[in-house]
Amino acid sequence: RKRPVSTQSTWGAWKLMLGDPITLLDIKAVDVPTYNMLTRDFDQLEGQVVQIDGESVVADKTSQKKIQSYHLKKYSVQCEAIRRGLACVVPIWLLSLFTHRELETMVCGEKSIDVELLKKNTRYDGCSETDPHIVMFWQLLEKLTQKDLEAFLTFTWGRSRLPRSDEGFVQKFKLTSHSRSSNDSTQEEIDKSFPIGHTCFFSMELPKYSDIRHMESRLLYAFRNTGSIDTDNDTRDTDVRMEI
């Protein structure tokens, strides 16, 4: 199924999955102290001992290449296992047609969250696209940072990236009426309400806030403070609720 995989691997890992070697610069991108250690003059390490697969190796000029090689191949076994897994799904020779960045995008989706694409793939239940609070919601999403948009997706879907195109939305986003947004609730009570996210169904119950100030305050607090979820061992719907 065309769903993005919520994983945060480094570019070096994606290179290894393609069968390409990594460089010291790939290490620098994620671990500057290790890069600095690997590229400095080993004669200045004063006999520092480095552990390599259980072996104690004294860091000096003669062992520098061995230590560098160890770090460059440190995760090759794990990435090769992932590569074998990919080979069970797609012809492995096809991977050679892509760069590591292209492979990451195909597997994980776009890093940049396209609000307009999401809006085109949204359904409504108990509300409509023209309702004032729905209009405010899309206006708010347009002004959010990518970090907050990722938090929003985690809150509503349990993942942080969108599919690349309309065809990838095998599950549409759904905005529904909120239980507090009833005739029995006062506007003050509604403005104090938080949204409810249903991650298994990629949906969110949105209160009918009176203005965008209340909406922004409540939604951002919910998005930023609910963290991530893990439903590997629980097939029931996971609700992310915040009420006061």
Tab-separated table of C-alpha atoms in Angstrom:
chain	number	residue	atom	x	y	z
A	1	ARG	CA	0.000	0.000	0.000
A	2	LYS	CA	1.232	3.479	-0.812
A	3	ARG	CA	1.794	4.775	2.700
A	4	PRO	CA	4.954	6.638	3.716
A	5	VAL	CA	7.084	4.879	6.296
A	6	SER	CA	7.727	6.983	9.387
A	7	THR	CA	11.476	6.530	9.810
A	8	GLN	CA	14.331	8.965	10.251
A	9	SER	CA	17.418	7.368	8.727
A	10	THR	CA	20.521	9.301	7.742
A	11	TRP	CA	21.634	9.827	4.169
A	12	GLY	CA	24.514	7.454	4.849
A	13	ALA	CA	22.062	4.693	5.713
A	14	TRP	CA	20.105	5.255	2.505
A	15	LYS	CA	23.363	5.074	0.543
A	16	LEU	CA	24.199	1.727	2.138
A	17	MET	CA	20.714	0.427	1.312
A	18	LEU	CA	21.470	1.218	-2.316
A	19	GLY	CA	24.744	-0.669	-2.045
A	20	ASP	CA	26.791	2.533	-2.291
A	21	PRO	CA	29.713	3.269	0.030
A	22	ILE	CA	29.610	6.139	2.478
A	23	THR	CA	32.328	8.710	3.120
A	24	LEU	CA	33.709	10.476	6.156
A	25	LEU	CA	31.537	13.466	5.208
A	26	ASP	CA	28.451	11.291	5.675
A	27	ILE	CA	29.667	10.577	9.207
A	28	LYS	CA	30.247	14.297	9.765
A	29	ALA	CA	26.619	15.023	8.868
A	30	VAL	CA	25.405	13.086	11.927
A	31	ASP	CA	28.395	12.769	14.279
A	32	VAL	CA	30.874	15.658	14.209
A	33	PRO	CA	32.982	14.474	17.211
A	34	THR	CA	33.582	11.073	15.579
A	35	TYR	CA	34.411	12.771	12.262
A	36	ASN	CA	36.901	15.055	14.000
A	37	MET	CA	38.515	12.071	15.705
A	38	LEU	CA	38.786	10.100	12.452
A	39	THR	CA	40.327	12.960	10.485
A	40	ARG	CA	42.799	14.364	13.017
A	41	ASP	CA	46.470	13.472	13.260
A	42	PHE	CA	46.413	10.100	15.020
A	43	ASP	CA	49.940	10.685	16.357
A	44	GLN	CA	48.337	13.294	18.637
A	45	LEU	CA	45.903	10.850	20.234
A	46	GLU	CA	48.597	9.786	22.708
A	47	GLY	CA	47.956	6.070	22.586
A	48	GLN	CA	44.162	6.300	22.977
A	49	VAL	CA	42.569	2.858	22.780
A	50	VAL	CA	39.590	2.331	20.469
A	51	GLN	CA	37.242	-0.674	20.652
A	52	ILE	CA	36.590	-2.328	17.278
A	53	ASP	CA	34.285	-5.347	17.440
A	54	GLY	CA	35.598	-6.232	20.883
A	55	GLU	CA	39.219	-5.683	19.900
A	56	SER	CA	41.281	-3.005	21.641
A	57	VAL	CA	43.184	-1.026	19.014
A	58	VAL	CA	45.723	1.648	19.865
A	59	ALA	CA	45.021	4.776	17.807
A	60	ASP	CA	48.127	5.759	15.856
A	61	LYS	CA	49.211	6.308	12.266
A	62	THR	CA	49.383	2.590	11.514
A	63	SER	CA	45.845	1.898	12.753
A	64	GLN	CA	44.152	5.033	11.370
A	65	LYS	CA	42.841	3.441	8.164
A	66	LYS	CA	41.607	0.398	10.092
A	67	ILE	CA	39.673	2.587	12.524
A	68	GLN	CA	38.251	4.730	9.713
A	69	SER	CA	37.212	1.630	7.771
A	70	TYR	CA	35.449	0.251	10.841
A	71	HIS	CA	33.339	3.389	11.233
A	72	LEU	CA	32.564	3.558	7.512
A	73	LYS	CA	31.281	-0.029	7.569
A	74	LYS	CA	29.845	-0.027	11.074
A	75	TYR	CA	26.217	-0.356	9.973
A	76	SER	CA	26.702	-2.182	6.689
A	77	VAL	CA	25.295	-5.471	8.026
A	78	GLN	CA	22.072	-3.832	9.225
A	79	CYS	CA	21.598	-1.837	6.025
A	80	GLU	CA	22.282	-4.925	3.926
A	81	ALA	CA	19.494	-6.710	5.812
A	82	ILE	CA	17.124	-3.839	4.938
A	83	ARG	CA	18.332	-4.043	1.341
A	84	ARG	CA	17.447	-7.758	1.246
A	85	GLY	CA	14.019	-6.852	2.588
A	86	LEU	CA	13.550	-4.304	-0.196
A	87	ALA	CA	14.541	-6.991	-2.684
A	88	CYS	CA	11.510	-9.004	-1.548
A	89	VAL	CA	9.256	-6.142	-2.629
A	90	VAL	CA	10.903	-4.639	-5.719
A	91	PRO	CA	13.513	-5.932	-8.190
A	92	ILE	CA	16.779	-4.998	-6.490
A	93	TRP	CA	18.389	-3.806	-9.727
A	94	LEU	CA	15.828	-1.004	-9.917
A	95	LEU	CA	17.414	0.658	-6.887
A	96	SER	CA	20.463	1.535	-8.963
A	97	LEU	CA	18.274	3.958	-10.921
A	98	PHE	CA	17.818	6.215	-7.897
A	99	THR	CA	19.930	8.405	-5.662
A	100	HIS	CA	19.797	7.978	-1.897
A	101	ARG	CA	17.626	11.093	-1.587
A	102	GLU	CA	15.148	9.809	-4.175
A	103	LEU	CA	14.916	6.449	-2.400
A	104	GLU	CA	14.257	8.148	0.933
A	105	THR	CA	11.475	10.244	-0.608
A	106	MET	CA	9.814	7.235	-2.234
A	107	VAL	CA	9.855	5.245	1.008
A	108	CYS	CA	9.175	7.992	3.550
A	109	GLY	CA	7.333	10.649	1.563
A	110	GLU	CA	8.163	14.313	1.147
A	111	LYS	CA	9.957	16.034	4.014
A	112	SER	CA	8.187	19.267	3.152
A	113	ILE	CA	4.494	19.001	4.060
A	114	ASP	CA	2.232	20.341	1.312
A	115	VAL	CA	-0.845	21.788	3.036
A	116	GLU	CA	-2.664	22.286	-0.266
A	117	LEU	CA	-2.141	18.621	-1.167
A	118	LEU	CA	-3.501	17.613	2.233
A	119	LYS	CA	-6.519	19.894	1.801
A	120	LYS	CA	-7.340	18.271	-1.552
A	121	ASN	CA	-7.341	14.889	0.169
A	122	THR	CA	-9.545	15.763	3.133
A	123	ARG	CA	-13.088	14.607	3.889
A	124	TYR	CA	-15.527	16.186	6.352
A	125	ASP	CA	-17.944	14.590	8.792
A	126	GLY	CA	-20.430	16.729	10.697
A	127	CYS	CA	-18.870	19.880	9.270
A	128	SER	CA	-18.089	21.338	5.849
A	129	GLU	CA	-15.210	23.043	4.086
A	130	THR	CA	-17.010	26.402	4.276
A	131	ASP	CA	-17.654	26.381	8.034
A	132	PRO	CA	-15.848	29.308	9.718
A	133	HIS	CA	-13.782	27.108	12.051
A	134	ILE	CA	-12.743	24.869	9.137
A	135	VAL	CA	-11.656	27.909	7.093
A	136	MET	CA	-9.672	29.112	10.130
A	137	PHE	CA	-8.074	25.684	10.483
A	138	TRP	CA	-6.629	25.740	6.967
A	139	GLN	CA	-5.488	29.329	7.413
A	140	LEU	CA	-3.660	28.254	10.559
A	141	LEU	CA	-1.988	25.271	8.891
A	142	GLU	CA	-0.722	27.513	6.086
A	143	LYS	CA	1.235	29.620	8.586
A	144	LEU	CA	2.697	26.783	10.689
A	145	THR	CA	6.351	25.831	10.508
A	146	GLN	CA	7.335	22.476	9.049
A	147	LYS	CA	8.197	21.286	12.560
A	148	ASP	CA	4.697	22.062	13.821
A	149	LEU	CA	3.142	20.511	10.713
A	150	GLU	CA	5.061	17.313	11.444
A	151	ALA	CA	3.734	17.440	15.019
A	152	PHE	CA	0.211	17.859	13.612
A	153	LEU	CA	0.605	14.762	11.416
A	154	THR	CA	1.942	12.786	14.367
A	155	PHE	CA	-1.072	13.888	16.409
A	156	THR	CA	-3.576	12.840	13.743
A	157	TRP	CA	-1.799	9.972	11.966
A	158	GLY	CA	1.140	8.757	14.031
A	159	ARG	CA	3.617	9.652	11.302
A	160	SER	CA	5.379	12.810	10.183
A	161	ARG	CA	5.240	12.812	6.377
A	162	LEU	CA	2.610	12.938	3.663
A	163	PRO	CA	2.409	10.831	0.494
A	164	ARG	CA	3.982	12.428	-2.559
A	165	SER	CA	0.796	12.781	-4.610
A	166	ASP	CA	-2.996	12.343	-4.623
A	167	GLU	CA	-2.592	8.706	-5.685
A	168	GLY	CA	-0.645	7.976	-2.493
A	169	PHE	CA	-3.576	8.898	-0.234
A	170	VAL	CA	-5.103	5.459	0.240
A	171	GLN	CA	-6.476	6.910	3.475
A	172	LYS	CA	-7.891	10.432	3.315
A	173	PHE	CA	-7.574	12.892	6.176
A	174	LYS	CA	-10.910	13.455	7.935
A	175	LEU	CA	-12.048	16.469	9.949
A	176	THR	CA	-15.038	15.792	12.184
A	177	SER	CA	-17.212	17.729	14.593
A	178	HIS	CA	-16.008	17.790	18.192
A	179	SER	CA	-18.076	16.403	21.081
A	180	ARG	CA	-17.802	19.752	22.888
A	181	SER	CA	-19.136	21.643	19.852
A	182	SER	CA	-22.763	20.899	20.650
A	183	ASN	CA	-25.726	23.053	21.581
A	184	ASP	CA	-25.210	22.055	25.224
A	185	SER	CA	-21.742	23.654	25.384
A	186	THR	CA	-21.064	27.350	25.805
A	187	GLN	CA	-18.607	29.126	23.535
A	188	GLU	CA	-16.321	29.571	26.532
A	189	GLU	CA	-16.272	25.811	27.087
A	190	ILE	CA	-15.617	25.190	23.396
A	191	ASP	CA	-12.730	27.686	23.341
A	192	LYS	CA	-11.144	25.847	26.265
A	193	SER	CA	-11.383	22.479	24.476
A	194	PHE	CA	-8.508	20.661	22.826
A	195	PRO	CA	-8.742	18.657	19.588
A	196	ILE	CA	-8.931	14.870	19.586
A	197	GLY	CA	-6.774	12.915	17.160
A	198	HIS	CA	-7.617	9.392	15.949
A	199	THR	CA	-4.316	8.159	14.590
A	200	CYS	CA	-5.569	4.831	13.234
A	201	PHE	CA	-8.118	6.650	11.089
A	202	PHE	CA	-6.084	9.772	10.195
A	203	SER	CA	-8.785	12.023	11.599
A	204	MET	CA	-9.236	14.852	14.056
A	205	GLU	CA	-12.197	16.208	15.999
A	206	LEU	CA	-11.959	19.994	15.728
A	207	PRO	CA	-13.829	22.261	18.188
A	208	LYS	CA	-15.716	25.255	16.767
A	209	TYR	CA	-13.378	27.879	18.170
A	210	SER	CA	-14.602	31.469	18.177
A	211	ASP	CA	-11.424	32.871	16.665
A	212	ILE	CA	-8.033	31.824	15.303
A	213	ARG	CA	-6.256	32.964	18.480
A	214	HIS	CA	-8.009	30.318	20.597
A	215	MET	CA	-7.586	27.736	17.852
A	216	GLU	CA	-3.853	28.342	17.491
A	217	SER	CA	-3.280	28.224	21.245
A	218	ARG	CA	-5.163	24.945	21.770
A	219	LEU	CA	-4.000	23.151	18.634
A	220	LEU	CA	-0.322	23.990	18.995
A	221	TYR	CA	-0.347	22.931	22.637
A	222	ALA	CA	-1.907	19.608	21.667
A	223	PHE	CA	0.416	19.027	18.711
A	224	ARG	CA	3.577	19.883	20.647
A	225	ASN	CA	2.822	18.026	23.871
A	226	THR	CA	1.329	14.673	22.921
A	227	GLY	CA	4.571	13.101	21.675
A	228	SER	CA	4.640	10.031	19.443
A	229	ILE	CA	2.639	6.807	19.515
A	230	ASP	CA	3.417	3.138	19.095
A	231	THR	CA	0.542	0.807	18.135
A	232	ASP	CA	2.640	-2.196	17.105
A	233	ASN	CA	1.190	-4.230	19.971
A	234	ASP	CA	-2.294	-2.716	20.038
A	235	THR	CA	-4.587	-2.906	17.027
A	236	ARG	CA	-7.314	-0.813	18.620
A	237	ASP	CA	-7.871	2.781	17.570
A	238	THR	CA	-5.492	5.100	19.335
A	239	ASP	CA	-6.999	8.394	20.485
A	240	VAL	CA	-4.833	11.344	21.369
A	241	ARG	CA	-6.991	13.449	23.659
A	242	MET	CA	-6.390	16.619	25.593
A	243	GLU	CA	-9.176	18.068	27.701
A	244	ILE	CA	-9.352	20.521	30.581
